[in-house]
mmCIF file of C-alpha atoms and ligand atoms in Angstrom:
data_model
loop_
_atom_site.group_PDB
_atom_site.id
_atom_site.type_symbol
_atom_site.label_atom_id
_atom_site.label_comp_id
_atom_site.label_asym_id
_atom_site.label_seq_id
_atom_site.Cartn_x
_atom_site.Cartn_y
_atom_site.Cartn_z
ATOM 1 C CA MET A 267 53.908 -67.314 10.127
ATOM 2 C CA PRO A 268 50.329 -68.647 9.922
ATOM 3 C CA HIS A 269 49.282 -68.747 6.294
ATOM 4 C CA GLY A 270 46.702 -71.518 6.558
ATOM 5 C CA ASP A 271 43.676 -69.290 5.970
ATOM 6 C CA ASP A 272 43.936 -67.175 2.837
ATOM 7 C CA THR A 273 40.549 -65.571 3.382
ATOM 8 C CA ARG A 274 41.551 -63.780 6.596
ATOM 9 C CA TYR A 275 44.725 -61.764 6.408
ATOM 10 C CA ALA A 276 46.041 -58.232 6.506
ATOM 11 C CA VAL A 277 48.262 -56.178 4.236
ATOM 12 C CA VAL A 278 49.720 -52.738 4.836
ATOM 13 C CA SER A 279 50.695 -50.044 2.359
ATOM 14 C CA CYS A 280 52.222 -46.602 2.588
ATOM 15 C CA HIS A 281 51.645 -43.739 0.181
ATOM 16 C CA VAL A 282 55.237 -42.540 -0.068
ATOM 17 C CA GLU A 283 54.601 -38.866 -0.747
ATOM 18 C CA ARG A 284 57.954 -37.307 0.112
ATOM 19 C CA PRO A 285 60.739 -39.793 -0.632
ATOM 20 C CA LEU A 286 63.225 -36.949 -1.113
ATOM 21 C CA ASP A 287 62.531 -35.381 2.269
ATOM 22 C CA ASP A 288 65.355 -36.759 4.455
ATOM 23 C CA ALA A 289 63.406 -36.661 7.736
ATOM 24 C CA VAL A 290 60.326 -38.348 6.254
ATOM 25 C CA TRP A 291 62.382 -40.917 4.361
ATOM 26 C CA ALA A 292 64.480 -41.838 7.417
ATOM 27 C CA ARG A 293 61.343 -42.656 9.394
ATOM 28 C CA PHE A 294 59.631 -44.576 6.624
ATOM 29 C CA SER A 295 62.808 -46.438 5.824
ATOM 30 C CA ARG A 296 63.328 -47.534 9.443
ATOM 31 C CA LEU A 297 59.708 -48.581 9.822
ATOM 32 C CA GLN A 298 59.651 -50.579 6.587
ATOM 33 C CA GLY A 299 62.934 -52.255 7.590
ATOM 34 C CA ARG A 300 61.511 -53.307 10.969
ATOM 35 C CA ALA A 301 58.305 -54.771 9.457
ATOM 36 C CA PRO A 302 56.280 -54.211 12.664
ATOM 37 C CA GLY A 303 53.975 -57.126 13.487
ATOM 38 C CA GLY A 304 55.630 -59.059 10.643
ATOM 39 C CA PHE A 305 53.956 -56.810 8.047
ATOM 40 C CA HIS A 306 56.125 -56.105 5.011
ATOM 41 C CA ILE A 307 54.841 -52.645 4.194
ATOM 42 C CA ALA A 308 54.172 -51.985 0.516
ATOM 43 C CA ALA A 309 55.768 -48.749 -0.719
ATOM 44 C CA LEU A 310 53.402 -47.019 -3.150
ATOM 45 C CA ILE A 311 55.713 -44.275 -4.245
ATOM 46 C CA ARG A 312 55.264 -40.995 -6.063
ATOM 47 C CA PRO A 313 57.806 -40.566 -8.886
ATOM 48 C CA PRO A 314 60.010 -37.467 -8.844
ATOM 49 C CA ASP A 315 58.332 -34.381 -10.278
ATOM 50 C CA GLN A 316 60.893 -32.835 -12.615
ATOM 51 C CA ALA A 317 58.822 -29.647 -12.915
ATOM 52 C CA ALA A 318 59.035 -29.266 -9.136
ATOM 53 C CA GLY A 319 62.817 -29.698 -9.295
ATOM 54 C CA GLU A 320 62.893 -33.203 -7.773
ATOM 55 C CA GLY A 321 66.047 -35.055 -8.846
ATOM 56 C CA GLU A 322 66.131 -38.562 -10.230
ATOM 57 C CA ALA A 323 69.335 -40.112 -8.851
ATOM 58 C CA GLU A 324 68.541 -39.985 -5.158
ATOM 59 C CA TRP A 325 64.920 -40.890 -5.819
ATOM 60 C CA LEU A 326 65.988 -44.040 -7.682
ATOM 61 C CA GLU A 327 68.331 -45.074 -4.905
ATOM 62 C CA ARG A 328 65.546 -44.743 -2.339
ATOM 63 C CA ALA A 329 62.900 -46.400 -4.526
ATOM 64 C CA ARG A 330 65.196 -49.402 -5.062
ATOM 65 C CA GLU A 331 65.769 -49.652 -1.315
ATOM 66 C CA ALA A 332 62.005 -49.599 -0.684
ATOM 67 C CA ALA A 333 61.431 -52.208 -3.416
ATOM 68 C CA SER A 334 64.021 -54.512 -1.799
ATOM 69 C CA ARG A 335 62.142 -54.458 1.526
ATOM 70 C CA GLY A 336 58.536 -55.061 0.485
ATOM 71 C CA PRO A 337 55.943 -54.962 -2.286
ATOM 72 C CA PHE A 338 56.451 -52.023 -4.631
ATOM 73 C CA GLY A 339 53.914 -49.833 -6.361
ATOM 74 C CA LEU A 340 53.242 -46.553 -8.114
ATOM 75 C CA HIS A 341 51.405 -43.683 -6.457
ATOM 76 C CA THR A 342 50.521 -41.163 -9.156
ATOM 77 C CA HIS A 343 49.904 -37.536 -8.299
ATOM 78 C CA TRP A 344 48.264 -36.204 -11.424
ATOM 79 C CA THR A 345 48.793 -32.513 -10.843
ATOM 80 C CA SER A 346 51.755 -31.886 -8.512
ATOM 81 C CA PRO A 347 53.481 -33.192 -5.382
ATOM 82 C CA SER A 348 50.918 -31.356 -3.253
ATOM 83 C CA HIS A 349 47.890 -31.745 -5.571
ATOM 84 C CA ALA A 350 47.096 -35.416 -6.053
ATOM 85 C CA ARG A 351 43.962 -35.458 -8.201
ATOM 86 C CA PRO A 352 43.932 -34.565 -11.923
ATOM 87 C CA THR A 353 43.132 -31.053 -13.093
ATOM 88 C CA PRO A 354 41.057 -30.587 -16.250
ATOM 89 C CA GLY A 355 43.109 -29.773 -19.329
ATOM 90 C CA GLY A 356 46.233 -31.513 -18.071
ATOM 91 C CA GLU A 357 47.711 -34.745 -19.371
ATOM 92 C CA GLY A 358 45.011 -37.443 -19.406
ATOM 93 C CA PRO A 359 45.038 -39.468 -16.174
ATOM 94 C CA ALA A 360 45.476 -42.829 -17.954
ATOM 95 C CA ALA A 361 48.263 -41.473 -20.174
ATOM 96 C CA ARG A 362 50.093 -40.257 -17.084
ATOM 97 C CA VAL A 363 49.875 -43.702 -15.475
ATOM 98 C CA ARG A 364 51.195 -45.426 -18.622
ATOM 99 C CA ARG A 365 54.044 -42.904 -18.855
ATOM 100 C CA GLU A 366 55.026 -43.325 -15.203
ATOM 101 C CA VAL A 367 54.966 -47.136 -15.343
ATOM 102 C CA ASP A 368 57.137 -47.033 -18.509
ATOM 103 C CA TRP A 369 59.495 -44.620 -16.746
ATOM 104 C CA LEU A 370 59.845 -46.983 -13.780
ATOM 105 C CA ARG A 371 60.364 -50.046 -15.977
ATOM 106 C CA GLU A 372 63.020 -48.292 -18.058
ATOM 107 C CA ARG A 373 64.896 -47.834 -14.788
ATOM 108 C CA GLY A 374 64.573 -51.454 -13.718
ATOM 109 C CA LEU A 375 61.765 -50.909 -11.203
ATOM 110 C CA GLU A 376 58.757 -53.194 -11.550
ATOM 111 C CA PRO A 377 55.608 -51.866 -9.853
ATOM 112 C CA GLU A 378 53.094 -54.563 -8.892
ATOM 113 C CA LEU A 379 50.622 -52.218 -7.222
ATOM 114 C CA PHE A 380 49.005 -48.868 -7.921
ATOM 115 C CA ALA A 381 47.237 -46.243 -5.824
ATOM 116 C CA GLY A 382 45.783 -43.180 -7.508
ATOM 117 C CA GLY A 383 46.530 -39.873 -5.783
ATOM 118 C CA GLY A 384 43.510 -38.467 -3.953
ATOM 119 C CA TRP A 385 41.798 -41.874 -4.541
ATOM 120 C CA TYR A 386 41.098 -40.836 -8.143
ATOM 121 C CA MET A 387 39.991 -43.606 -10.505
ATOM 122 C CA ASP A 388 38.215 -43.732 -13.852
ATOM 123 C CA ASP A 389 37.569 -46.371 -16.541
ATOM 124 C CA ASP A 390 40.609 -45.403 -18.626
ATOM 125 C CA VAL A 391 42.959 -45.546 -15.659
ATOM 126 C CA ALA A 392 41.522 -48.965 -14.721
ATOM 127 C CA GLN A 393 42.073 -50.160 -18.303
ATOM 128 C CA ALA A 394 45.667 -48.852 -18.282
ATOM 129 C CA LEU A 395 46.344 -50.759 -15.045
ATOM 130 C CA ALA A 396 44.888 -53.974 -16.486
ATOM 131 C CA ASP A 397 46.998 -53.555 -19.661
ATOM 132 C CA LEU A 398 50.121 -52.919 -17.588
ATOM 133 C CA GLY A 399 49.474 -55.928 -15.313
ATOM 134 C CA LEU A 400 49.197 -53.958 -12.069
ATOM 135 C CA VAL A 401 46.949 -54.620 -9.071
ATOM 136 C CA ASP A 402 44.898 -51.633 -8.002
ATOM 137 C CA CYS A 403 44.783 -50.294 -4.436
ATOM 138 C CA THR A 404 42.807 -47.109 -5.165
ATOM 139 C CA GLY A 405 39.450 -48.385 -3.938
ATOM 140 C CA THR A 406 38.358 -47.512 -0.427
ATOM 141 C CA ALA A 407 35.915 -49.142 1.953
ATOM 142 C CA PHE A 408 35.300 -45.718 3.506
ATOM 143 C CA THR A 409 34.368 -42.388 1.894
ATOM 144 C CA PRO A 410 37.357 -40.031 2.116
ATOM 145 C CA SER A 411 36.017 -37.046 4.039
ATOM 146 C CA TYR A 412 37.632 -34.395 1.865
ATOM 147 C CA LEU A 413 36.124 -35.570 -1.432
ATOM 148 C CA PRO A 414 32.831 -34.214 -2.805
ATOM 149 C CA GLN A 415 29.998 -36.781 -3.002
ATOM 150 C CA ASP A 416 30.246 -37.029 -6.812
ATOM 151 C CA ALA A 417 34.059 -37.273 -7.004
ATOM 152 C CA SER A 418 35.301 -40.033 -9.311
ATOM 153 C CA ARG A 419 36.535 -42.810 -7.010
ATOM 154 C CA LEU A 420 36.112 -46.536 -6.482
ATOM 155 C CA ALA A 421 34.114 -47.895 -3.567
ATOM 156 C CA ALA A 422 34.893 -51.488 -2.554
ATOM 157 C CA THR A 423 34.901 -53.200 0.808
ATOM 158 C CA GLN A 424 37.086 -56.272 0.215
ATOM 159 C CA PRO A 425 39.547 -57.567 -2.410
ATOM 160 C CA THR A 426 37.776 -58.336 -5.661
ATOM 161 C CA THR A 427 38.306 -58.681 -9.389
ATOM 162 C CA LEU A 428 36.771 -55.879 -11.427
ATOM 163 C CA GLU A 429 35.290 -56.641 -14.836
ATOM 164 C CA LEU A 430 36.185 -53.668 -17.055
ATOM 165 C CA PRO A 431 34.007 -52.454 -19.953
ATOM 166 C CA SER A 432 36.619 -53.943 -22.344
ATOM 167 C CA GLY A 433 36.146 -57.395 -20.799
ATOM 168 C CA HIS A 434 39.607 -57.249 -19.177
ATOM 169 C CA ARG A 435 39.937 -57.921 -15.480
ATOM 170 C CA LEU A 436 41.630 -55.870 -12.779
ATOM 171 C CA ALA A 437 42.495 -57.118 -9.280
ATOM 172 C CA GLU A 438 41.382 -54.617 -6.666
ATOM 173 C CA VAL A 439 42.594 -54.500 -3.052
ATOM 174 C CA PRO A 440 40.740 -51.578 -1.494
ATOM 175 C CA ALA A 441 42.074 -49.769 1.544
ATOM 176 C CA THR A 442 39.866 -50.718 4.489
ATOM 177 C CA HIS A 443 41.493 -48.726 7.289
ATOM 178 C CA SER A 444 43.456 -45.534 7.667
ATOM 179 C CA LEU A 445 45.936 -45.414 10.534
ATOM 180 C CA GLY A 446 43.397 -43.773 12.867
ATOM 181 C CA MET A 447 40.663 -46.229 11.867
ATOM 182 C CA LEU A 448 42.997 -49.176 12.430
ATOM 183 C CA ALA A 449 43.992 -48.019 15.906
ATOM 184 C CA ARG A 450 40.304 -47.886 16.852
ATOM 185 C CA ALA A 451 39.216 -51.055 15.002
ATOM 186 C CA VAL A 452 41.914 -53.439 16.114
ATOM 187 C CA ILE A 453 40.056 -54.203 19.357
ATOM 188 C CA GLY A 454 36.631 -54.400 17.641
ATOM 189 C CA PRO A 455 35.065 -56.102 14.627
ATOM 190 C CA LEU A 456 37.335 -56.448 11.586
ATOM 191 C CA PRO A 457 36.511 -57.478 8.016
ATOM 192 C CA PRO A 458 38.075 -60.783 6.807
ATOM 193 C CA VAL A 459 40.765 -58.919 4.845
ATOM 194 C CA VAL A 460 42.281 -55.778 6.308
ATOM 195 C CA HIS A 461 44.256 -53.391 4.092
ATOM 196 C CA ALA A 462 45.616 -50.634 6.290
ATOM 197 C CA TYR A 463 47.256 -47.631 4.664
ATOM 198 C CA PHE A 464 49.095 -44.595 5.935
ATOM 199 C CA HIS A 465 51.164 -41.752 4.545
ATOM 200 C CA ASP A 466 54.918 -41.467 5.054
ATOM 201 C CA THR A 467 54.302 -37.940 6.348
ATOM 202 C CA ASP A 468 52.195 -39.409 9.212
ATOM 203 C CA LEU A 469 55.498 -40.650 10.631
ATOM 204 C CA LEU A 470 56.701 -37.088 11.271
ATOM 205 C CA ASP A 471 54.340 -37.151 14.237
ATOM 206 C CA ARG A 472 55.994 -39.520 16.728
ATOM 207 C CA LYS A 473 52.700 -40.335 18.411
ATOM 208 C CA ARG A 474 51.177 -41.415 15.122
ATOM 209 C CA GLY A 475 54.248 -43.517 14.339
ATOM 210 C CA VAL A 476 54.029 -45.274 17.705
ATOM 211 C CA ALA A 477 50.252 -45.733 17.321
ATOM 212 C CA LEU A 478 50.829 -47.363 13.929
ATOM 213 C CA GLU A 479 53.416 -49.814 15.265
ATOM 214 C CA LEU A 480 51.244 -50.755 18.240
ATOM 215 C CA ALA A 481 48.211 -51.213 16.002
ATOM 216 C CA LEU A 482 50.157 -53.482 13.623
ATOM 217 C CA CYS A 483 51.535 -55.573 16.488
ATOM 218 C CA ALA A 484 47.960 -55.982 17.800
ATOM 219 C CA LEU A 485 46.571 -56.618 14.305
ATOM 220 C CA ARG A 486 48.926 -59.536 13.850
ATOM 221 C CA PHE A 487 46.964 -61.517 16.463
ATOM 222 C CA ARG A 488 43.690 -60.934 14.609
ATOM 223 C CA ARG A 489 44.774 -61.123 10.965
ATOM 224 C CA PRO A 490 48.087 -62.705 9.907
ATOM 225 C CA PRO A 491 50.308 -60.824 7.464
ATOM 226 C CA GLY A 492 49.201 -61.826 3.958
ATOM 227 C CA ARG A 493 50.223 -61.109 0.394
ATOM 228 C CA PHE A 494 48.697 -58.755 -2.103
ATOM 229 C CA PRO A 495 46.954 -60.830 -4.790
ATOM 230 C CA GLN A 496 48.586 -61.145 -8.208
ATOM 231 C CA ALA A 497 47.181 -59.535 -11.344
ATOM 232 C CA PRO A 498 44.626 -61.861 -13.042
HETATM 233 ZN ZN1 LIG B 31 49.520 -38.921 -2.434
#
């Protein structure tokens, strides 16, 4: 595997939204196991939502499997499985992140990465991530079409280190391409570092699954599989 140039590489992550859905999990699991194009897909996984009746035992088994096959991270949905961004009056977003990371660690799972649901980010969440030693993947190089212009998010085009108001530092690896963007971009201009992301639920559509694998196999010739940076 060419690793000579650490300024031009690609990483791939999946927002694992429905780990307890057998059909979705089977497809994600197979794909992550195959590592198409040599890309070890990072599983950014949503913890079970007890209020929504999601059980812990099967979730843990699947999360451990995902963690054994590639980089592992937390994907927090602040409101519910189907509502990713925080709602006013609920648990504070940063408190939720700290609680979920503690919950994972108590169960022997060590998240290295984080992606906020609905691309939500604020200063307190960033500080929590720095304190917890995680690398953030919530930034995006594109503006998510469904978010209002003034929505709290993090715009970044390439991996960087953020200086937080506290003086602490947070490594940021923004998503540069969605699955659809990657399929179109892989034959055109690409930034030095590509971070492609998709959702596990994308894999329910066979055409999208095939498009993803083809895009990753093509991407490999333009940007070698790299590693997510470590926390500073
Ligand atoms: Zn999500």
